[in-house]
PDB file of C-alpha atoms in Angstrom:
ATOM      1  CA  UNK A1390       0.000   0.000   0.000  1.00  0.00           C
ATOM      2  CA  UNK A1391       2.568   2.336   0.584  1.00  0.00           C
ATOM      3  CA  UNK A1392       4.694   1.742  -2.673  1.00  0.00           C
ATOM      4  CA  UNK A1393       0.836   2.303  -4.199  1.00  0.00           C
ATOM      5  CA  UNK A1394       0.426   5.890  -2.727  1.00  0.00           C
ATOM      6  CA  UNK A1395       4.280   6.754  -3.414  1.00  0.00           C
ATOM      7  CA  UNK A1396       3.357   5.913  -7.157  1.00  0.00           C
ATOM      8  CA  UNK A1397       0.089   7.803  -7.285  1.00  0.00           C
ATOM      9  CA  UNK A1398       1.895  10.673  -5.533  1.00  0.00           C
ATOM     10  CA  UNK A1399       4.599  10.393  -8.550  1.00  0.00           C
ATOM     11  CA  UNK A1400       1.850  10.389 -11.015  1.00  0.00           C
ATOM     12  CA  UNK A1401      -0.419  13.321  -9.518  1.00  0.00           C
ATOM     13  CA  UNK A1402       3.044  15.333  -9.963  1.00  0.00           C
ATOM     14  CA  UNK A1403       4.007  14.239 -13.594  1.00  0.00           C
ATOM     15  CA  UNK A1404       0.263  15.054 -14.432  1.00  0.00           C
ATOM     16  CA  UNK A1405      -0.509  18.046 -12.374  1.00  0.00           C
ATOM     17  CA  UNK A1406       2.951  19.971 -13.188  1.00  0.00           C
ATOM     18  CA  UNK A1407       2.637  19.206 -16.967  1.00  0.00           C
ATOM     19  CA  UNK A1408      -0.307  20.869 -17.284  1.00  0.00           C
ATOM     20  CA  UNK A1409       0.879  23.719 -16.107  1.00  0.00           C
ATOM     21  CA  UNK A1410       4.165  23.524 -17.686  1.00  0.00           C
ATOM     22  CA  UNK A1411       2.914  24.141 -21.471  1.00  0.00           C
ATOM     23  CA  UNK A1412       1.713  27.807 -20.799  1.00  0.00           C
ATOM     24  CA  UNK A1413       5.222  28.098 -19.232  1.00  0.00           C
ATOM     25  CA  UNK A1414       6.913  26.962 -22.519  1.00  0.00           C
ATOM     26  CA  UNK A1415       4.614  28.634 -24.743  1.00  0.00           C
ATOM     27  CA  UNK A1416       5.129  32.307 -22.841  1.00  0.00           C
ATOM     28  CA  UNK A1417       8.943  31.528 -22.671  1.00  0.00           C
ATOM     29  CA  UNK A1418       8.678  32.075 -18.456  1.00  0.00           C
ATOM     30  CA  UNK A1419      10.711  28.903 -17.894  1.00  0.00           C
ATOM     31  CA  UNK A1420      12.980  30.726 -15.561  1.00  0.00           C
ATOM     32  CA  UNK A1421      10.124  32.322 -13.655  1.00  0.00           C
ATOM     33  CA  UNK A1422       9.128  28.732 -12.752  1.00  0.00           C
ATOM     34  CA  UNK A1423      12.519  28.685 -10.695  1.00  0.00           C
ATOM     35  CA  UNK A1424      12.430  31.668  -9.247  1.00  0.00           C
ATOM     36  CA  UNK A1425       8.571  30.778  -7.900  1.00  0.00           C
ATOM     37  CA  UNK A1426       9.987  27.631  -6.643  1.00  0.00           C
ATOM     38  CA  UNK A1427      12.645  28.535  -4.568  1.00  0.00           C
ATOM     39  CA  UNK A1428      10.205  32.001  -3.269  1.00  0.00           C
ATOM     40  CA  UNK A1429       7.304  29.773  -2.184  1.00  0.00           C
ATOM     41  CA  UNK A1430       9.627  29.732   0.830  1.00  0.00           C
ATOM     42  CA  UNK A1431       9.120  32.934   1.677  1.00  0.00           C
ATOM     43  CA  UNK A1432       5.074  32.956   1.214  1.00  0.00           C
ATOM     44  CA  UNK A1433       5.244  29.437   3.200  1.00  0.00           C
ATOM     45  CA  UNK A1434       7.142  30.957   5.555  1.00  0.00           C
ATOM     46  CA  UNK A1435       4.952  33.664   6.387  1.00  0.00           C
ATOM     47  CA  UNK A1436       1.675  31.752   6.363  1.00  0.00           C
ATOM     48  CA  UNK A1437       3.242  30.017   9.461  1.00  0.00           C
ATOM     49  CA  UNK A1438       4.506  32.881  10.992  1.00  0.00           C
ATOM     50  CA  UNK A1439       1.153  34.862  10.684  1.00  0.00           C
ATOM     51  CA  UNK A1440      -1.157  31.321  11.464  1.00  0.00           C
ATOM     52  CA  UNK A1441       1.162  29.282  13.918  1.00  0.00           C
ATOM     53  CA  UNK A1442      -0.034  26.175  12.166  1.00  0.00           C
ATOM     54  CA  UNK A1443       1.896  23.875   9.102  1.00  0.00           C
ATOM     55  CA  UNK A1444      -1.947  23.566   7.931  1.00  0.00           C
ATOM     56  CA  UNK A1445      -1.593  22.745   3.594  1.00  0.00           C
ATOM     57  CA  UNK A1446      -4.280  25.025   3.031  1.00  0.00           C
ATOM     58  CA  UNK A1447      -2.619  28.489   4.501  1.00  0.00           C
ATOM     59  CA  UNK A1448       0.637  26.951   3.205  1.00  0.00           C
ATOM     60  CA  UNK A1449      -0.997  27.194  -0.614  1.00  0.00           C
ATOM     61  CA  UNK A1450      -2.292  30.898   0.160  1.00  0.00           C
ATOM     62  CA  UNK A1451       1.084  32.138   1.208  1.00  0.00           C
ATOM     63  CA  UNK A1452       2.779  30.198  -1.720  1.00  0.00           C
ATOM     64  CA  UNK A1453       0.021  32.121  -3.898  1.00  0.00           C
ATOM     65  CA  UNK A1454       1.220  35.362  -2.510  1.00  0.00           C
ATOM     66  CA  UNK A1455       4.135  34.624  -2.915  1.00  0.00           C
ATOM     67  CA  UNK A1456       3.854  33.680  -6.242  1.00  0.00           C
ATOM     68  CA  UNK A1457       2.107  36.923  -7.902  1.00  0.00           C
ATOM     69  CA  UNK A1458       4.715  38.934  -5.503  1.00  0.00           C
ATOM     70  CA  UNK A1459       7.513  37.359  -7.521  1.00  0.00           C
ATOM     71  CA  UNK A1460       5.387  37.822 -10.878  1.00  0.00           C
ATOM     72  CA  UNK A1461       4.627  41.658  -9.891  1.00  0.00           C
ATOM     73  CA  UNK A1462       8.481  42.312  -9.046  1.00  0.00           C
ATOM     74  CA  UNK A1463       9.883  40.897 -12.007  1.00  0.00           C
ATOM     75  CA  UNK A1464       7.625  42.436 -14.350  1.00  0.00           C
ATOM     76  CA  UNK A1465       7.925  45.828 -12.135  1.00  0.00           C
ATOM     77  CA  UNK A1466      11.725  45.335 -12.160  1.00  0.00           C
ATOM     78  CA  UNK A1467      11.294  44.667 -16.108  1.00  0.00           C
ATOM     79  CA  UNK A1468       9.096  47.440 -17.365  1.00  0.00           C
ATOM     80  CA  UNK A1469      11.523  49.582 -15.842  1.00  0.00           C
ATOM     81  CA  UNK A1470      14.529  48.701 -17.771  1.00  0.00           C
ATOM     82  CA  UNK A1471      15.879  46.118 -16.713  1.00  0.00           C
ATOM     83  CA  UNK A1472      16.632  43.161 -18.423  1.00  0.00           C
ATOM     84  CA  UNK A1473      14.034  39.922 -17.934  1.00  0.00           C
ATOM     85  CA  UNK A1474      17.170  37.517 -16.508  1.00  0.00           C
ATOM     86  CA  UNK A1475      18.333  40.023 -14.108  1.00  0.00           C
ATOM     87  CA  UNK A1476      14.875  41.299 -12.596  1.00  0.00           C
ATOM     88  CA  UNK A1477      13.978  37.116 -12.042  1.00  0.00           C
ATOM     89  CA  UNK A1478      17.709  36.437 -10.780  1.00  0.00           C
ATOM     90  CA  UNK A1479      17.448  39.765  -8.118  1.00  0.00           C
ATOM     91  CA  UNK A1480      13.771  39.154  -7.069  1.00  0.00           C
ATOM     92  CA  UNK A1481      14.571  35.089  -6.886  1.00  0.00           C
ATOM     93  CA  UNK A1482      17.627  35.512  -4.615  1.00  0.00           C
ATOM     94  CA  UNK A1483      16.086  38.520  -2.499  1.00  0.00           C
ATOM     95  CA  UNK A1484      12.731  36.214  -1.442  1.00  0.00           C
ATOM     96  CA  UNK A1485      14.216  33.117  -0.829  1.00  0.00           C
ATOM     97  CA  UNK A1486      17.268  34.960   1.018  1.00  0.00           C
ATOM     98  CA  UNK A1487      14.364  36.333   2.926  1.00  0.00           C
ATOM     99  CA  UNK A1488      12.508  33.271   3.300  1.00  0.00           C
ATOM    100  CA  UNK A1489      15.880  31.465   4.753  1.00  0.00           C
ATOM    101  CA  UNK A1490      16.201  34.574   7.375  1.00  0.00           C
ATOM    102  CA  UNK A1491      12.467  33.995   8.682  1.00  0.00           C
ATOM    103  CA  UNK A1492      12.970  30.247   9.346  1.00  0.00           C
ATOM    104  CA  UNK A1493      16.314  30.798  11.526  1.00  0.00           C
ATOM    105  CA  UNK A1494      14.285  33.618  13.314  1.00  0.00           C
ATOM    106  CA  UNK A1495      11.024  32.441  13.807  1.00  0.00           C
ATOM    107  CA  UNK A1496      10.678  28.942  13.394  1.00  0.00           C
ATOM    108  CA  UNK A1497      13.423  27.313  13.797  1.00  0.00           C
ATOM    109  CA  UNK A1498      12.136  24.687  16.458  1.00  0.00           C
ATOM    110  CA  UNK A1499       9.267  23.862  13.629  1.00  0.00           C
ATOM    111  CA  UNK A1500       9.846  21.147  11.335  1.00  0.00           C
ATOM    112  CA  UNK A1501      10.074  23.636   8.359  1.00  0.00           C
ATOM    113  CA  UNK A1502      13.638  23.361   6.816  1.00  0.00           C
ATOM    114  CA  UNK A1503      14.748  24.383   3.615  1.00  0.00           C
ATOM    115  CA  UNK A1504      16.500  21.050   3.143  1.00  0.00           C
ATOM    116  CA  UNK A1505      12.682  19.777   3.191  1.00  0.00           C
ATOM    117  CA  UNK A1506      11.127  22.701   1.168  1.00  0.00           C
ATOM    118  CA  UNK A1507      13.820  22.273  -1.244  1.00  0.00           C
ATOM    119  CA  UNK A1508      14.225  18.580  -1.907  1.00  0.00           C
ATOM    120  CA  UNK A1509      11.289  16.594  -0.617  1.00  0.00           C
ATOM    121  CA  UNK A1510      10.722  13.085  -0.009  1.00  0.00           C
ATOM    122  CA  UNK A1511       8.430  11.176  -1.359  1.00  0.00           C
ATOM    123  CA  UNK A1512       8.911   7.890   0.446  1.00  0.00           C
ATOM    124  CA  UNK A1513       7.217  10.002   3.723  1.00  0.00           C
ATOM    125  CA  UNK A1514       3.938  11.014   2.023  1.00  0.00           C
ATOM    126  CA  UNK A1515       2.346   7.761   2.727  1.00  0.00           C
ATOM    127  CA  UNK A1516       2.623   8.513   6.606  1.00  0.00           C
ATOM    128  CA  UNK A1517       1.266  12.073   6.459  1.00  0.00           C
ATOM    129  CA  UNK A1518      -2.944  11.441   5.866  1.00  0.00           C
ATOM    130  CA  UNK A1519      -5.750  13.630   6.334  1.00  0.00           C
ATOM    131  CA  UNK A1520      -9.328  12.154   6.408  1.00  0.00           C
ATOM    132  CA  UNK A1521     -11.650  13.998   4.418  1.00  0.00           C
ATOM    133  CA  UNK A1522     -15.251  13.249   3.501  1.00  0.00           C
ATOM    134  CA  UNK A1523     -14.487   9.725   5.413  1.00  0.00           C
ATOM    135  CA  UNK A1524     -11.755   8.837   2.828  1.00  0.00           C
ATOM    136  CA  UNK A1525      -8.235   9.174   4.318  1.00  0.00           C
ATOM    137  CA  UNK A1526      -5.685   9.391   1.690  1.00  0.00           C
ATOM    138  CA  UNK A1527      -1.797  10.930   2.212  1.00  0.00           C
ATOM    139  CA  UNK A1528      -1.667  14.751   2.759  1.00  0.00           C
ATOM    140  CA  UNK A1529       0.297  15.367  -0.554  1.00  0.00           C
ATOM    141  CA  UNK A1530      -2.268  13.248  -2.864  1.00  0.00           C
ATOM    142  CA  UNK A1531      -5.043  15.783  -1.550  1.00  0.00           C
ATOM    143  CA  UNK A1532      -3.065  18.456  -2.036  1.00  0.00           C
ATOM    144  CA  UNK A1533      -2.333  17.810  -5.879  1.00  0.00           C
ATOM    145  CA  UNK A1534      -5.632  16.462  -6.210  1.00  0.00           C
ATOM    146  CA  UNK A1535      -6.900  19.805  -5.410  1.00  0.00           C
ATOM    147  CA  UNK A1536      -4.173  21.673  -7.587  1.00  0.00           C
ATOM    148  CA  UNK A1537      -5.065  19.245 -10.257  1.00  0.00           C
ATOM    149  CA  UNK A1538      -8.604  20.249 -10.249  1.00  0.00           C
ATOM    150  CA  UNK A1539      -7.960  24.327  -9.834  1.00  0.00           C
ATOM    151  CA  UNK A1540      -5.337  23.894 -13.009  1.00  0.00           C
ATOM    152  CA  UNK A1541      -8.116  22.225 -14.853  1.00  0.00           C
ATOM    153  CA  UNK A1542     -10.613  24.736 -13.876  1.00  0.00           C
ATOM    154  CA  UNK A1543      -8.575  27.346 -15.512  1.00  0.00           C
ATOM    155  CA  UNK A1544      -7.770  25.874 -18.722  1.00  0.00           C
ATOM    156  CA  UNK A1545     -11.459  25.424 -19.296  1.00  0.00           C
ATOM    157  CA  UNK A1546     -12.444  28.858 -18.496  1.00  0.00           C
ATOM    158  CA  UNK A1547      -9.317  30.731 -20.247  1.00  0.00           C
ATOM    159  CA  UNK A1548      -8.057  28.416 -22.352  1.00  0.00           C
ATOM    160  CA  UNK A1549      -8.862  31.082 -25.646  1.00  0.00           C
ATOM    161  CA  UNK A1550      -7.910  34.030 -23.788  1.00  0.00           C
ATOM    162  CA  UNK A1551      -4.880  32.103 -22.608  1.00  0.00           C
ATOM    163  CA  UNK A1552      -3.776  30.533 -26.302  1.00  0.00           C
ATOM    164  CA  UNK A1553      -4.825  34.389 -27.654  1.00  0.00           C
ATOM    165  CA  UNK A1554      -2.776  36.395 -24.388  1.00  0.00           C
ATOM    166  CA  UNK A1555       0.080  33.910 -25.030  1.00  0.00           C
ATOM    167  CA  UNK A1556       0.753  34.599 -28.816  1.00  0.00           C
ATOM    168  CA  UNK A1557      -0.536  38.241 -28.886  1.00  0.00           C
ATOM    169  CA  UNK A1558      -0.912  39.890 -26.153  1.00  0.00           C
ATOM    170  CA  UNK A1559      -1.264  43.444 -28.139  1.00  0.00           C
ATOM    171  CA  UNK A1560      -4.289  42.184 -30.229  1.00  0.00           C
ATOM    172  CA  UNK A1561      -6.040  40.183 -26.952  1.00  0.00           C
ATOM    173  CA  UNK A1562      -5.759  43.562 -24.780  1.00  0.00           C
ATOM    174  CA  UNK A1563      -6.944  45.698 -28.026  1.00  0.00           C
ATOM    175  CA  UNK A1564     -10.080  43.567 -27.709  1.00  0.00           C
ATOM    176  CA  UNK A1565     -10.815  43.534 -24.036  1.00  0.00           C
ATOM    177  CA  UNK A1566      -8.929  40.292 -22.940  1.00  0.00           C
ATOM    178  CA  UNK A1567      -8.206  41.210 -19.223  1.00  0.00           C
ATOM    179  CA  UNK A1568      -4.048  40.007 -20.145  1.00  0.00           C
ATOM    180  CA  UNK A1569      -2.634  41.392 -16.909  1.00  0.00           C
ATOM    181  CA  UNK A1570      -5.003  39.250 -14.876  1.00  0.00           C
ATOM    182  CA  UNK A1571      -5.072  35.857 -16.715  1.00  0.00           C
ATOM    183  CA  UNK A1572      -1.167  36.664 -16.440  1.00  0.00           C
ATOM    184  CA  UNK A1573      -1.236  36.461 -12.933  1.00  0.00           C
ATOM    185  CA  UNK A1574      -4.243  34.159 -12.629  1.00  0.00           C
ATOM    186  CA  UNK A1575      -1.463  31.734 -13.934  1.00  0.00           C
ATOM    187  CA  UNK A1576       1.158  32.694 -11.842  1.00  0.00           C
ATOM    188  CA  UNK A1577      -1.357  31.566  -9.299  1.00  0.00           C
ATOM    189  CA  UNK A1578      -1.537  28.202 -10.575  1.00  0.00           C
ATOM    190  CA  UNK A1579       1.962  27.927 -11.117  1.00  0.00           C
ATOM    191  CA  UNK A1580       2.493  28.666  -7.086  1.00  0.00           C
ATOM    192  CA  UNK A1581      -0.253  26.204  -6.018  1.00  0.00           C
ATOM    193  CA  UNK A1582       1.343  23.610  -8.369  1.00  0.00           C
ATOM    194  CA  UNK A1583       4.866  24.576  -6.797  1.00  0.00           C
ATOM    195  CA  UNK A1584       3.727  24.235  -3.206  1.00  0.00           C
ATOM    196  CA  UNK A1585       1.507  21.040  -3.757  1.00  0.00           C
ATOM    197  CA  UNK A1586       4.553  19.356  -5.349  1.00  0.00           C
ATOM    198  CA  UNK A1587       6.986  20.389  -2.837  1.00  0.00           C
ATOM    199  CA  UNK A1588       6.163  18.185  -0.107  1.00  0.00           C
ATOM    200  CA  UNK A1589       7.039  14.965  -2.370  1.00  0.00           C
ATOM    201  CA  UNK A1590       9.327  16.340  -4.913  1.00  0.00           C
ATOM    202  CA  UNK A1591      10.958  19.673  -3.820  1.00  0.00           C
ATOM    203  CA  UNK A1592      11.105  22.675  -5.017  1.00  0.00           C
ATOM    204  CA  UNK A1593      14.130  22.168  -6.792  1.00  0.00           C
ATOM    205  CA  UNK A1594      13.198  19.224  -8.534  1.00  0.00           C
ATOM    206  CA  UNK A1595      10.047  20.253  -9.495  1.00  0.00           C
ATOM    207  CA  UNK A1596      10.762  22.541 -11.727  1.00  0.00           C
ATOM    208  CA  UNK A1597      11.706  19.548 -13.641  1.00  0.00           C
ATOM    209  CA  UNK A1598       8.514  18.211 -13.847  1.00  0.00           C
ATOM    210  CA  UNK A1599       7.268  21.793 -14.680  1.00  0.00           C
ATOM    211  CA  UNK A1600       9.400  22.102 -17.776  1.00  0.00           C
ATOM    212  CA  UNK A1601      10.893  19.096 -18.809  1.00  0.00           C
ATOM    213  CA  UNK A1602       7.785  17.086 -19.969  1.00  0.00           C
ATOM    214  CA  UNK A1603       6.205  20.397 -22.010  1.00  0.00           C
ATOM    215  CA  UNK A1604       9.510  21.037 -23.850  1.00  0.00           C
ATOM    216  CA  UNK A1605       9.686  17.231 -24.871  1.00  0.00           C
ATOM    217  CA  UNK A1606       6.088  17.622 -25.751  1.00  0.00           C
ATOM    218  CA  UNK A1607       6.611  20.628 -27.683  1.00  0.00           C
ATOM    219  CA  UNK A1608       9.340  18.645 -29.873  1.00  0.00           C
ATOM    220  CA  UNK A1609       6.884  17.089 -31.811  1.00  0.00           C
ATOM    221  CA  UNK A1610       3.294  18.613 -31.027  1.00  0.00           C
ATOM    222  CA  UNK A1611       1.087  19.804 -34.094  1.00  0.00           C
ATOM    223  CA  UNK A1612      -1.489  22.047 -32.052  1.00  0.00           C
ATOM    224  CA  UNK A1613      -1.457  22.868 -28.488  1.00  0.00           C
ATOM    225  CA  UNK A1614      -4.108  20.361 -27.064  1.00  0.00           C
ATOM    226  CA  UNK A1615      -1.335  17.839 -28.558  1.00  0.00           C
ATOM    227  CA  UNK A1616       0.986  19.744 -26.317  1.00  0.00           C
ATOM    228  CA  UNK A1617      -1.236  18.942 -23.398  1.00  0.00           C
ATOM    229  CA  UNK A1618      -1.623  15.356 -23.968  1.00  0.00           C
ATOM    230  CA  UNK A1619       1.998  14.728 -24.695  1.00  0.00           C
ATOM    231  CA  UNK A1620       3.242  16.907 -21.305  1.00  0.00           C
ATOM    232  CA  UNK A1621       0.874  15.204 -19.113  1.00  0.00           C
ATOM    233  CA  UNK A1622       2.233  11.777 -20.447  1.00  0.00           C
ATOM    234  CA  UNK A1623       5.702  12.925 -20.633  1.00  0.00           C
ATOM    235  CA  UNK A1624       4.979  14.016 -16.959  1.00  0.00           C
ATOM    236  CA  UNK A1625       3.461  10.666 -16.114  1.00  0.00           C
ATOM    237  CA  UNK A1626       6.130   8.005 -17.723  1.00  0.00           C
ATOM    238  CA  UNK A1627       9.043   9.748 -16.282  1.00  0.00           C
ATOM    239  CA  UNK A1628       7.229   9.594 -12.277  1.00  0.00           C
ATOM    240  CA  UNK A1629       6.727   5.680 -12.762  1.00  0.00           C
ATOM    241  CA  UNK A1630       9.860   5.119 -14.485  1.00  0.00           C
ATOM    242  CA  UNK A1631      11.764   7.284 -12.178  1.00  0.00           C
ATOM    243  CA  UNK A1632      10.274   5.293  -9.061  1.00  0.00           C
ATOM    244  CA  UNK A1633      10.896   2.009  -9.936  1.00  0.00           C
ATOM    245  CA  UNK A1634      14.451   3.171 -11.309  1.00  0.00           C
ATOM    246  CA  UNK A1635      15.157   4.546  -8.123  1.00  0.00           C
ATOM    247  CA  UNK A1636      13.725   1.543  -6.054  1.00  0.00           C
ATOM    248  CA  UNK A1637      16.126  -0.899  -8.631  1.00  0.00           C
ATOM    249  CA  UNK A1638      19.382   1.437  -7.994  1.00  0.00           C
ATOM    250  CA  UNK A1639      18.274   2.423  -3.943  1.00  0.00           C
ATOM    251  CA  UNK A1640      18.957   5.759  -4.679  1.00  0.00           C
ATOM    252  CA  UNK A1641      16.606   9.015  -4.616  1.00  0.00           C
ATOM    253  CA  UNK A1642      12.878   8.635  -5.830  1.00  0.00           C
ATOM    254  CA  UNK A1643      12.717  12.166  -6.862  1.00  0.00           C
ATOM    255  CA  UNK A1644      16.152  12.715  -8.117  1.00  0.00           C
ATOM    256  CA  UNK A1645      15.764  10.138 -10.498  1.00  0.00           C
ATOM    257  CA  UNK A1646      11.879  10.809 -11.744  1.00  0.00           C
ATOM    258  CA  UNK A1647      13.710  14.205 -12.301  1.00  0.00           C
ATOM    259  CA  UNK A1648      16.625  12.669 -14.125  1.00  0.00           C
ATOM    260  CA  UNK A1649      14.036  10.631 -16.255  1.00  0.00           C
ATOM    261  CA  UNK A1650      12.826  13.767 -17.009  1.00  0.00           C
ATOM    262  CA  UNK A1651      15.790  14.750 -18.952  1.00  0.00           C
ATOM    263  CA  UNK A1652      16.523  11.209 -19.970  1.00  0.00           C
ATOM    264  CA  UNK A1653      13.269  11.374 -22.211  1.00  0.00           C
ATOM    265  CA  UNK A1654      13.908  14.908 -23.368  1.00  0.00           C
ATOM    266  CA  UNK A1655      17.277  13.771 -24.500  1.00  0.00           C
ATOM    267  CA  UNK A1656      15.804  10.530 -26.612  1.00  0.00           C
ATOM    268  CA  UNK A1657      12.872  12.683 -28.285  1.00  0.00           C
ATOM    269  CA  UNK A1658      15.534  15.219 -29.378  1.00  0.00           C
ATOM    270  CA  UNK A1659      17.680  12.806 -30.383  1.00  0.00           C
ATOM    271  CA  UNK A1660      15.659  10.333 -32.284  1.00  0.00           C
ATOM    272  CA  UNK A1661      14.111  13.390 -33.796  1.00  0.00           C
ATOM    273  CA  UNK A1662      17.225  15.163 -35.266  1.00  0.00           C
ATOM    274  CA  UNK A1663      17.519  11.257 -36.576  1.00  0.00           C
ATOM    275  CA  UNK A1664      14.567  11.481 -38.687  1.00  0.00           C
ATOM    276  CA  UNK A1665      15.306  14.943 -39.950  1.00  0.00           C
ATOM    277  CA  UNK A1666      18.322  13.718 -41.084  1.00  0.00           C
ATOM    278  CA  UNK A1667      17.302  10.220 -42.601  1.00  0.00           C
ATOM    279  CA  UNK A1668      14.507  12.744 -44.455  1.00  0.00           C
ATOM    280  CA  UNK A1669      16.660  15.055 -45.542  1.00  0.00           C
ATOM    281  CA  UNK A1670      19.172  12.282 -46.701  1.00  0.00           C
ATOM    282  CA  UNK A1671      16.484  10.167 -48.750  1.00  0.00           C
ATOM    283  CA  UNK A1672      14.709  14.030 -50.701  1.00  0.00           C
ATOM    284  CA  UNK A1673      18.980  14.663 -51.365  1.00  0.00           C
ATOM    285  CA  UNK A1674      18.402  11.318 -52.748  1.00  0.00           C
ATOM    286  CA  UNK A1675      15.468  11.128 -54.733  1.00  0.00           C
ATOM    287  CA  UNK A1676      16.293  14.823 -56.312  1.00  0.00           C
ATOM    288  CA  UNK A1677      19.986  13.295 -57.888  1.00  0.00           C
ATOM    289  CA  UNK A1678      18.046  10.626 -59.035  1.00  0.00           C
TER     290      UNK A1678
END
């Protein structure tokens, strides 16, 4: 039962994180993924500081906060002059520096680390349950259940305005798409998924499972739904292959479902610059003929 939940807990991830991931890939805000990763802390942080309580749901409103307060700074920081990289790399360092600060002042006799923000481990979500609606399930699987189902939620209510924000935003705002909120909207998302994914995964690592599946998707996708599919399979293979890898070799569960990640992005690139060639080789072919 509790290699079942591990798995589940893999797969929630690989699913829940590649939805999310395509919008980043799309909107070229890979790097804002990291920088919302690591300044969760800091939202996470202060929900516990403000509530006294580890509770997951105050834990997803400060990494929401958090979230569009990275999103705000960086495009503050940006639309001032400054260049894109440097805004995300001062506004990334600043929160988190301040997130680290918080926990050696004000809670550092609570079990909230940064070793365990940071890197997870998802051989202890079986032990952590809640019991809600008299089914008791692991703390993290509700949590990305829940994330699963707000993700969802906004695809289906934005997904035009998203697809029309995301490939011009001068044309969507000259027609009344609100653009500033559906950008933060998903900077929301992209903090809930961040939070939700830390407890098994880490922050670190799951920016892996943010990006890595949608950019191996987008290798080969003809339309954006595609994209979707693809990513959320991607996501999906690499969590189950990465477990039972990591069970086979006894090393890290999330470390490898991460190193999966890149394993598959590395065999659809390859076996893709493969058939370009063997295409280009056999037209060469049939045109000297």
């Amino acid at each position: 039962m509790i290699e079942f939940w591990v798995v589940v807990t893999g797969l929630l991830v690989g699913i829940t994180c590649g939805i999310a991931g395509v919008f980043l890939i799309l909107r070229k805000m890979s790097m804002i993924a990291d920088a919302i990763s690591h300044t969760v802390l800091f939202g996470i942080v202060m929900a516990f500081i403000i509530t006294q309580t580890l509770n997951g749901f105050w834990m997803l409103v400060g990494a929401a906060i958090a979230g569009i307060l990275t999103a705000y700074l960086v495009q503050l920081l940006h639309s001032s002059g400054i260049q894109e990289d440097a805004a995300i790399g001062v506004v990334f360092t600043s929160l988190f520096a301040a997130g680290v600060l918080l926990i050696t002042l004000f809670a550092g006799n609570v079990h909230l680390d940064v070793e365990h923000v940071l890197m997870g481990e998802i051989a202890f979500v079986p032990w952590d349950r809640w019991t809600l609606f008299a089914v008791t399930m692991p703390k993290a699987v509700w949590m990305l259940l829940l994330v699963l189902l707000i993700n969802i939620a906004f695809l289906l209510l934005f997904f035009k305005e998203m697809k029309l924000a995301t490939f011009d935003p001068v044309y969507a705002a000259s027609i009344g798409i609100p653009v500033v909120f559906l950008h933060y909207g998903f900077m929301t998302s992209i903090s809930f998924t961040t939070v939700a994914a830390f407890d098994s995964v880490g922050a670190i690592l799951v920016v892996a499972m943010l990006i890595g599946p949608s950019a191996t998707a987008y290798l080969f996708s003809k339309t954006i739904k595609q994209m979707f599919i693809f990513s959320m399979l991607f996501g999906a293979a690499a969590s189950i292959v990465g477990y039972y890898l990591a069970k086979y070799w006894d090393t890290s569960i999330a470390g490898m479902m991460a190193a999966t990640v890149g394993l598959l992005f590395v065999v659809t690139l390859c076996s893709q610059k493969i058939i370009e060639h063997r295409r280009k080789t056999l037209v060469s072919k049939l045109e000297s003929m």
